[in-house]
Coordinates of C-alpha atoms and ligand atoms in Angstrom, one line a residue:
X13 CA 14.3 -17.6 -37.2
X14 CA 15.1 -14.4 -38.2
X15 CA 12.9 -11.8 -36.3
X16 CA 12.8 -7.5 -38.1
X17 CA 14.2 -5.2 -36.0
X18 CA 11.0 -3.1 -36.1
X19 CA 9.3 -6.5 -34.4
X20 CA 12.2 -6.2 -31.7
X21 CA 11.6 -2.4 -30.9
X22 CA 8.2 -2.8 -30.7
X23 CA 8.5 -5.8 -27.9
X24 CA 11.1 -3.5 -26.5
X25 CA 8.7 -1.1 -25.8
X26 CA 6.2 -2.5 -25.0
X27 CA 8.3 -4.1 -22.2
X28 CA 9.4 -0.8 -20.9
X29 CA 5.7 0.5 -21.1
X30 CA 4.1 -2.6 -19.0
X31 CA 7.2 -2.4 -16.4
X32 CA 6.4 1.3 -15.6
X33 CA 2.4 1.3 -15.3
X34 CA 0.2 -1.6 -13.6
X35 CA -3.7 -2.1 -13.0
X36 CA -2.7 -3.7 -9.7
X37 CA -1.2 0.1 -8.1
X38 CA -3.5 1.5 -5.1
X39 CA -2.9 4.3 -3.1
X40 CA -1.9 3.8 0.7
X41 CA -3.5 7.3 1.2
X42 CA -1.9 9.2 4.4
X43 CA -4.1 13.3 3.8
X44 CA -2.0 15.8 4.3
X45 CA -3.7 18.7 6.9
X46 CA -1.0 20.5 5.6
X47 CA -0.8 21.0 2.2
X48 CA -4.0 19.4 1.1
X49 CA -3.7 20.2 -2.8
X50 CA -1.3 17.6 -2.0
X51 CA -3.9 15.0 -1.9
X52 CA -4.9 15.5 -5.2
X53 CA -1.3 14.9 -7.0
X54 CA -2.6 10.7 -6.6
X55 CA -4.9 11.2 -8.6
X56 CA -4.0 14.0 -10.9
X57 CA -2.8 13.7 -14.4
X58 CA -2.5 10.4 -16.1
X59 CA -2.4 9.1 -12.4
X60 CA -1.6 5.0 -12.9
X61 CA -3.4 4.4 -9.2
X62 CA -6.8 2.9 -9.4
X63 CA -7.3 2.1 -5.4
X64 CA -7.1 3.0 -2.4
X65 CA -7.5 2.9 1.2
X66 CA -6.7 5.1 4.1
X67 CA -7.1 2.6 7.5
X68 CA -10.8 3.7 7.9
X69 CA -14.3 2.4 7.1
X70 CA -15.3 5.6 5.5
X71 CA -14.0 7.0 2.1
X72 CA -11.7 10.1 2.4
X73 CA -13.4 13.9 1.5
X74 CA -10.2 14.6 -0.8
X75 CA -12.1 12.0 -3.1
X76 CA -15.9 12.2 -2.4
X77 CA -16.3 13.5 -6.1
X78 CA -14.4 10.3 -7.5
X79 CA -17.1 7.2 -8.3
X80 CA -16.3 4.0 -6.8
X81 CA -15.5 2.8 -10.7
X82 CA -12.9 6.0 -11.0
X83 CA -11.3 5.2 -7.7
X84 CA -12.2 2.4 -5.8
X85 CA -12.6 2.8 -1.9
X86 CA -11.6 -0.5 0.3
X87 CA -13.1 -0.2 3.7
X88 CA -10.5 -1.2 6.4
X89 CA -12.2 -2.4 10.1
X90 CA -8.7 -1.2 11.9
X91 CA -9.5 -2.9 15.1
X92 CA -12.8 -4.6 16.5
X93 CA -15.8 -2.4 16.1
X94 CA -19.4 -3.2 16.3
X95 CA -20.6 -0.4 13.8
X96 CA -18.8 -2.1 10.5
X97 CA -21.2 -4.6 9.1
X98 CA -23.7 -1.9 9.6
X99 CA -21.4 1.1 7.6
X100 CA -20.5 -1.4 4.8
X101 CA -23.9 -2.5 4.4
X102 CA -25.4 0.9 3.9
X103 CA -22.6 2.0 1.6
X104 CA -23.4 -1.0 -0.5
X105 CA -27.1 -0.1 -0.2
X106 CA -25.9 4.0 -1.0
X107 CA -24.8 2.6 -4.4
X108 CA -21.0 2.7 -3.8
X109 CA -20.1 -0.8 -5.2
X110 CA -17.3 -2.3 -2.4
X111 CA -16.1 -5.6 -3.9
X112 CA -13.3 -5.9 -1.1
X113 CA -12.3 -4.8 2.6
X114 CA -9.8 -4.9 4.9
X115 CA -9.4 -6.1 8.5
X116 CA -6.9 -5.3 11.6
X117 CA -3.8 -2.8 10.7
X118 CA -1.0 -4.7 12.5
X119 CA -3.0 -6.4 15.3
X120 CA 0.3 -8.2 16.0
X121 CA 2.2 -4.3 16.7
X122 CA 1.7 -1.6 19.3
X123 CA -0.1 2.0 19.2
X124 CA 3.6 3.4 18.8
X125 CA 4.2 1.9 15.9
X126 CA 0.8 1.9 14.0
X127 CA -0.6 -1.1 15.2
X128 CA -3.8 -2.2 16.8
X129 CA -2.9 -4.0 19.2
X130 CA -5.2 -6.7 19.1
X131 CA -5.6 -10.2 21.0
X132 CA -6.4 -12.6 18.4
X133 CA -9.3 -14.4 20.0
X134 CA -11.3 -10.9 20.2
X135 CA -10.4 -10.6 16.3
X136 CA -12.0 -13.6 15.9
X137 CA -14.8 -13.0 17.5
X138 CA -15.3 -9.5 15.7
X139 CA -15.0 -11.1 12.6
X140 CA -17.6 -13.6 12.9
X141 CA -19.7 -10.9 13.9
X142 CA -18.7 -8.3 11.6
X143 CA -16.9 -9.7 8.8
X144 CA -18.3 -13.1 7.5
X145 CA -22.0 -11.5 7.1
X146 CA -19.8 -9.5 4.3
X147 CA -18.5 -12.1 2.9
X148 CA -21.5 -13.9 2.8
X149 CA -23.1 -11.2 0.6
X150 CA -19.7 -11.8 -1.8
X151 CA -17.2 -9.3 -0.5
X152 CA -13.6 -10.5 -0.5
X153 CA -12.2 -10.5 2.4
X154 CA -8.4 -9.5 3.3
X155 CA -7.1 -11.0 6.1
X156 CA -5.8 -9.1 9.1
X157 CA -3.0 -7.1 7.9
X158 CA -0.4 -8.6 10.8
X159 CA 3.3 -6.8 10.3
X160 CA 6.2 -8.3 8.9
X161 CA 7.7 -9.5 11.4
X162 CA 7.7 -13.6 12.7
X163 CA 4.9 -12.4 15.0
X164 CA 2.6 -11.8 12.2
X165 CA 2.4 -15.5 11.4
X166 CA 1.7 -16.5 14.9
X167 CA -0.6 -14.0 15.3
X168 CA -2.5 -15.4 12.5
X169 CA -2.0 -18.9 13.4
X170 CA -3.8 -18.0 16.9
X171 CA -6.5 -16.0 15.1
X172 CA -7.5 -18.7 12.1
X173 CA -7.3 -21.2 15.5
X174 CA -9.3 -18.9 17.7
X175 CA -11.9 -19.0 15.3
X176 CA -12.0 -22.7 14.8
X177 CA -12.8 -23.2 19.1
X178 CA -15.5 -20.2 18.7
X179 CA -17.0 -23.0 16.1
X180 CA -16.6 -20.8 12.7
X181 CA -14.3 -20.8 10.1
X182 CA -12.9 -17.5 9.3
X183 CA -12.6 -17.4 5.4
X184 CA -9.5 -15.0 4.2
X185 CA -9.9 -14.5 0.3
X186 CA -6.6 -12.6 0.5
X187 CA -3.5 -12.1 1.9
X188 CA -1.9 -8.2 3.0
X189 CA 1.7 -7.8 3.6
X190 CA 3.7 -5.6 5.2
X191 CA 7.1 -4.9 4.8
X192 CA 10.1 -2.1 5.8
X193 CA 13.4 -3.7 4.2
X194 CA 15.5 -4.8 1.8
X195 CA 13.8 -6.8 -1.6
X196 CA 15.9 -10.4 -0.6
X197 CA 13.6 -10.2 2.6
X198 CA 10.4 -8.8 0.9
X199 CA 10.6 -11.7 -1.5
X200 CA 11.6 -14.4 0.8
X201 CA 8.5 -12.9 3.3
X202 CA 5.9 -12.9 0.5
X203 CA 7.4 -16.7 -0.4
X204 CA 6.6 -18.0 3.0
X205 CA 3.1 -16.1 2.9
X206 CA 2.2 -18.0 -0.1
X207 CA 3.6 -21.0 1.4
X208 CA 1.4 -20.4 4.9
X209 CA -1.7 -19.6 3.1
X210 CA -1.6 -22.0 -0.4
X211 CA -3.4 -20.8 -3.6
X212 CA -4.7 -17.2 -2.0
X213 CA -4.0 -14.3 -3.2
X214 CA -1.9 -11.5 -1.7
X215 CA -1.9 -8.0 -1.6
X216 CA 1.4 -5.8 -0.5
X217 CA -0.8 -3.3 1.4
X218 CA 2.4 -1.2 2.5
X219 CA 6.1 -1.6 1.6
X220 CA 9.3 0.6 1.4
X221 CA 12.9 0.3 2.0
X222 CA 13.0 2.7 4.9
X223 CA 16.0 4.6 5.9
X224 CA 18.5 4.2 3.2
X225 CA 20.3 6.2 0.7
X226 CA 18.5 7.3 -2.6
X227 CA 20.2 4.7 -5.0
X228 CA 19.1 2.0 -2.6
X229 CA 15.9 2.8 -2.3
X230 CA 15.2 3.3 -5.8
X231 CA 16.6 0.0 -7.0
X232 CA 14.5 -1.3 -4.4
X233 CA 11.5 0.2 -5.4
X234 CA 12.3 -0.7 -9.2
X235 CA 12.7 -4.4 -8.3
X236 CA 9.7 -4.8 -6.6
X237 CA 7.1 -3.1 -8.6
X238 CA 8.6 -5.6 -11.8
X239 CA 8.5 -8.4 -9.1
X240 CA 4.9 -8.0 -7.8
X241 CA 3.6 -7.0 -11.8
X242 CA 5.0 -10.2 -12.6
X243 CA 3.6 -12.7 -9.8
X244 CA 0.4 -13.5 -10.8
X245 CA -0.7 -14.1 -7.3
X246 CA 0.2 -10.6 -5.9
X247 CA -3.2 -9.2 -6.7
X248 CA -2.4 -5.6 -5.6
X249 CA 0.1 -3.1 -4.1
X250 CA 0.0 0.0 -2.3
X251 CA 3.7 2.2 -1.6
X252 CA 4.2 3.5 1.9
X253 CA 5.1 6.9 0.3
X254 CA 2.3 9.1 0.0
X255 CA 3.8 12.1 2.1
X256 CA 6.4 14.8 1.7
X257 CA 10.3 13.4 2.6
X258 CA 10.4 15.9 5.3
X259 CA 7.4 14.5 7.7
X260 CA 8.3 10.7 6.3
X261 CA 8.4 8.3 9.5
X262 CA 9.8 5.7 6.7
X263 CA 13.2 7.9 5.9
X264 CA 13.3 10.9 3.6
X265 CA 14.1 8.7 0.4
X266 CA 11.3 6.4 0.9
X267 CA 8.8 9.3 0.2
X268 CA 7.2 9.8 -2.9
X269 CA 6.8 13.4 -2.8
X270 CA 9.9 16.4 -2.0
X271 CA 9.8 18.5 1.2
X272 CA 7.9 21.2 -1.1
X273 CA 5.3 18.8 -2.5
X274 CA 6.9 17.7 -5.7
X275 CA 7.2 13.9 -7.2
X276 CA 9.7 12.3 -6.3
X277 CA 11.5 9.9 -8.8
X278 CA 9.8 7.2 -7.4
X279 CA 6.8 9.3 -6.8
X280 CA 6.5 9.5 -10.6
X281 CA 7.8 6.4 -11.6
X282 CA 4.9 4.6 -9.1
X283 CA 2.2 6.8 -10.5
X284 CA 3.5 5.5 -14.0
X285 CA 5.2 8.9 -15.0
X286 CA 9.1 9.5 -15.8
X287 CA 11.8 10.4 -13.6
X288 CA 11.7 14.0 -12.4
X289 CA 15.1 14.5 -10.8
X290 CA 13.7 16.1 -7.5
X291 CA 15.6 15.3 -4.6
X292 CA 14.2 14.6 -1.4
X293 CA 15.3 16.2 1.7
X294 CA 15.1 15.5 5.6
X295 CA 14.4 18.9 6.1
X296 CA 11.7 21.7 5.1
X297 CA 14.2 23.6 4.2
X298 CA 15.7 22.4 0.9
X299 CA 18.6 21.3 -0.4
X300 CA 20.4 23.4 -3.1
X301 CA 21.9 21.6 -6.2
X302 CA 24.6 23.7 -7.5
X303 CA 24.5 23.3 -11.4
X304 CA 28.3 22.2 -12.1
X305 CA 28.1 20.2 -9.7
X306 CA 26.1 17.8 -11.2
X307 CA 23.4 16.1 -8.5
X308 CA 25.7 16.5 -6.0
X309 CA 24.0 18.1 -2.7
X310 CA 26.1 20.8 -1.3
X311 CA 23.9 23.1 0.7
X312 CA 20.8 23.5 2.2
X313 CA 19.2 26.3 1.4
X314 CA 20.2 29.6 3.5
X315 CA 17.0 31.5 2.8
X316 CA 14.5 29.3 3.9
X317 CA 16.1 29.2 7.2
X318 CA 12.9 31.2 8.8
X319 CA 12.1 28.3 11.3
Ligands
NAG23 C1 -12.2 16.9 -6.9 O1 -12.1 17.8 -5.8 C2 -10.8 18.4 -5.6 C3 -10.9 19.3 -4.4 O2 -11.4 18.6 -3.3 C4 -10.4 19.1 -6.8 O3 -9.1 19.6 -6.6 C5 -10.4 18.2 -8.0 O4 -10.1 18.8 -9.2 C6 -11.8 17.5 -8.2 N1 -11.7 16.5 -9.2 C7 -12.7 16.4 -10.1 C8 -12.5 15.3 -11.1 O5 -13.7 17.1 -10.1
NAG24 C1 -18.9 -4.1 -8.9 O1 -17.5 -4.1 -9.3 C2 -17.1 -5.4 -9.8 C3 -15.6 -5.4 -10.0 O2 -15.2 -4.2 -10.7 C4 -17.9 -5.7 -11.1 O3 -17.5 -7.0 -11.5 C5 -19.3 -5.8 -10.8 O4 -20.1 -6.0 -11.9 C6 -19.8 -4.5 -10.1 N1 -21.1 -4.6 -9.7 C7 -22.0 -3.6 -9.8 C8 -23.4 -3.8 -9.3 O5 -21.8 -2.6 -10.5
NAG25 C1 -14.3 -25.7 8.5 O1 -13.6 -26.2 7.4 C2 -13.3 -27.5 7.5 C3 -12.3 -27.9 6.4 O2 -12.8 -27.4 5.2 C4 -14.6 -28.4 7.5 O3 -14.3 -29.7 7.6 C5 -15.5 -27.9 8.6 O4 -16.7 -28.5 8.6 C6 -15.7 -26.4 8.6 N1 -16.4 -26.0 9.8 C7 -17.4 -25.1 9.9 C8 -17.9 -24.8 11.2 O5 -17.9 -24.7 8.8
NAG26 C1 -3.6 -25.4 -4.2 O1 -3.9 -25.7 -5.6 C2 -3.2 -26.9 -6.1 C3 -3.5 -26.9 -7.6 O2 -4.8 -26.6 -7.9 C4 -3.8 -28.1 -5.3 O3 -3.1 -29.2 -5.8 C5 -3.5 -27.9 -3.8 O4 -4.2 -29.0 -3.1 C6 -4.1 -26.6 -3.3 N1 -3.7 -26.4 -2.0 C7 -4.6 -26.0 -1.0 C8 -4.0 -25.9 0.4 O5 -5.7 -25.7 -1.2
NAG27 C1 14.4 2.6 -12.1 O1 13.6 2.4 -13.3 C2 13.5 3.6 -14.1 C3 12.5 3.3 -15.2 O2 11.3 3.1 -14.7 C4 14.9 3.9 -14.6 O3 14.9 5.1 -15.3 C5 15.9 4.1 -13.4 O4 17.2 4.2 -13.9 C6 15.8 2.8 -12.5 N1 16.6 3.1 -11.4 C7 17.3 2.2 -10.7 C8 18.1 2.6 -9.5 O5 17.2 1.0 -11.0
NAG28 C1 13.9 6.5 9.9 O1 13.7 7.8 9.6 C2 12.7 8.5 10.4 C3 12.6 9.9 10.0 O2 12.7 10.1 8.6 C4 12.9 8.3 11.9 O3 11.8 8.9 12.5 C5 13.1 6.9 12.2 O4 13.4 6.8 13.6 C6 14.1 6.2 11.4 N1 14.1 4.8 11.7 C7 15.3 4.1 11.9 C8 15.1 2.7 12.2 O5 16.4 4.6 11.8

């Protein structure tokens, strides 16, 4: 069969255009009290991000003047509370049409590390009380977001049993993930996810290669985002980026926005933009790019040391 080679370029492209931008790209939204234009760069331009949550039941103030259809807001219940079926419900009631939530940030991990901290039989019994109502009145529910660690799945284990001796069944609709790695062990974790919890679907609800050099981390980056657009089960994913590289707890690389609150490459390329060559550094200070030197990094900037 012999196929034009205007027919080719135009697959080409097309190609490139639906590996660079994706419907299923939310924000994992971490405000800056610092630089707070800064929390309008996810949502600026021809921002590709079209969800978000930020670990709390309430939408964030940065975005009160975007409509639930602009930008939609997924409530998280971060650890057992007794005032969430009640703050859903009169959101719903307010007009602000939430379709999905989120439960328990990293029940399975300690305060020091950003978890909850949870037992799972007092999940359970939250959720019975505060979740299934919602789901009842056809909100999907994401199950709690345990870490990516072998913990996670015996966390859940204990939780989905828990439920079962307080006489309920606690329904998950979906799946988050967390992982801090390399892509062979992102893949392989999401693989025994699917595995665990058959025919649901799963949401990466924070990822990065943390702590490793730029290269690495943006061939990371680049493999997953065409891996998780291609798995029709992945239903959504949110980058653990949204920060400048100097306060990053993930590495500097990981960070989708420069010590001085530009994109980074991958801050771009995530929000469906082009590369933009800015560097990320460690430090407030900079890093000076000496032009014939190519993108080599030989200095950090002298005149910004003021600190
Ligand atoms: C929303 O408010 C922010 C400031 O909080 C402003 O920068 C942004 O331009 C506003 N966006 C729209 C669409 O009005
Ligand atoms: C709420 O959003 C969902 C998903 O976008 C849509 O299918 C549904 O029609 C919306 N409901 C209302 C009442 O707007
Ligand atoms: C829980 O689910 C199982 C399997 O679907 C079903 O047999 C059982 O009746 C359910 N229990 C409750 C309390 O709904
Ligand atoms: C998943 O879906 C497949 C195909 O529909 C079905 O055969 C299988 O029983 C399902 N597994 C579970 C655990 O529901
Ligand atoms: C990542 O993908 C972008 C296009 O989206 C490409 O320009 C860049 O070279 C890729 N980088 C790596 C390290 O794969
Ligand atoms: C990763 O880098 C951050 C700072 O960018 C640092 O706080 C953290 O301890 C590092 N983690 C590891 C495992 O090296």
């Amino acid at each position: 069969m012999r196929i034009s080679a205007t027919v080719l370029l135009a697959a080409a492209a097309a190609t490139l255009t639906s590996a660079t931008r994706s419907s299923k790209r939310g924000l994992v939204f971490v405000p800056s009290e610092k630089h707070p234009t800064d929390n309008q760069i996810w949502v600026g331009g021809n921002s590709d991000l079209t969800w978000y949550y930020n670990y709390q039941v309430a939408p964030s103030p940065a975005y009160s003047n975007r409509t639930q259809s602009e930008f939609e807001f997924v409530p998280m219940l971060w650890s057992p509370t007794t005032t969430f079926l009640s703050q859903v419900k009169s959101m719903i009631s307010g007009g602000r049409n939430i379709t999905h939530i989120l439960t328990y940030n990293e029940p399975d991990g300690t305060s020091s590390t950003g978890g909850s901290n949870v037992q799972p039989a007092v999940a359970a019994a939250n959720w019975i009380s505060q979740v299934e109502p919602l789901r009842k009145l056809g909100v999907k529910t994401g199950a709690p977001a345990v870490t990516g660690s072998p913990s996670g799945f015996t966390w859940l284990q204990m939780f989905f049993d828990a439920c079962h001796s307080q006489g309920t069944n606690c329904t998950a609709d979906f799946f988050p993930v967390h992982w801090y790695g390399n892509f062979e062990g992102l893949a392989s974790h999401v693989g025994q996810v699917a595995g665990t919890y058959q025919n649901k679907s799963i949401w990466i609800t924070e990822y990065a290669l943390n702590n490793q050099s730029l290269s690495d981390t943006q061939s990371f980056y680049n493999t997953s985002a065409e891996y998780f657009d291609r798995i029709s089960y992945i239903g959504r994913y949110s980058y653990f980026g949204s920060f400048r590289s100097d306060v990053s707890n993930v590495g500097p690389n990981a960070a989708m926005l420069t010590q001085k609150g530009q994109l980074t490459d991958i801050g771009s390329w995530y929000l469906g933009g082009a590369a933009t060559n800015n560097i990320p550094s460690p430090s407030s200070f900079g890093v000076k790019v000496v032009p014939g030197i190519g993108a080599m990094v030989v200095a950090f900037v002298a005149e910004l040391c003021v600190l």
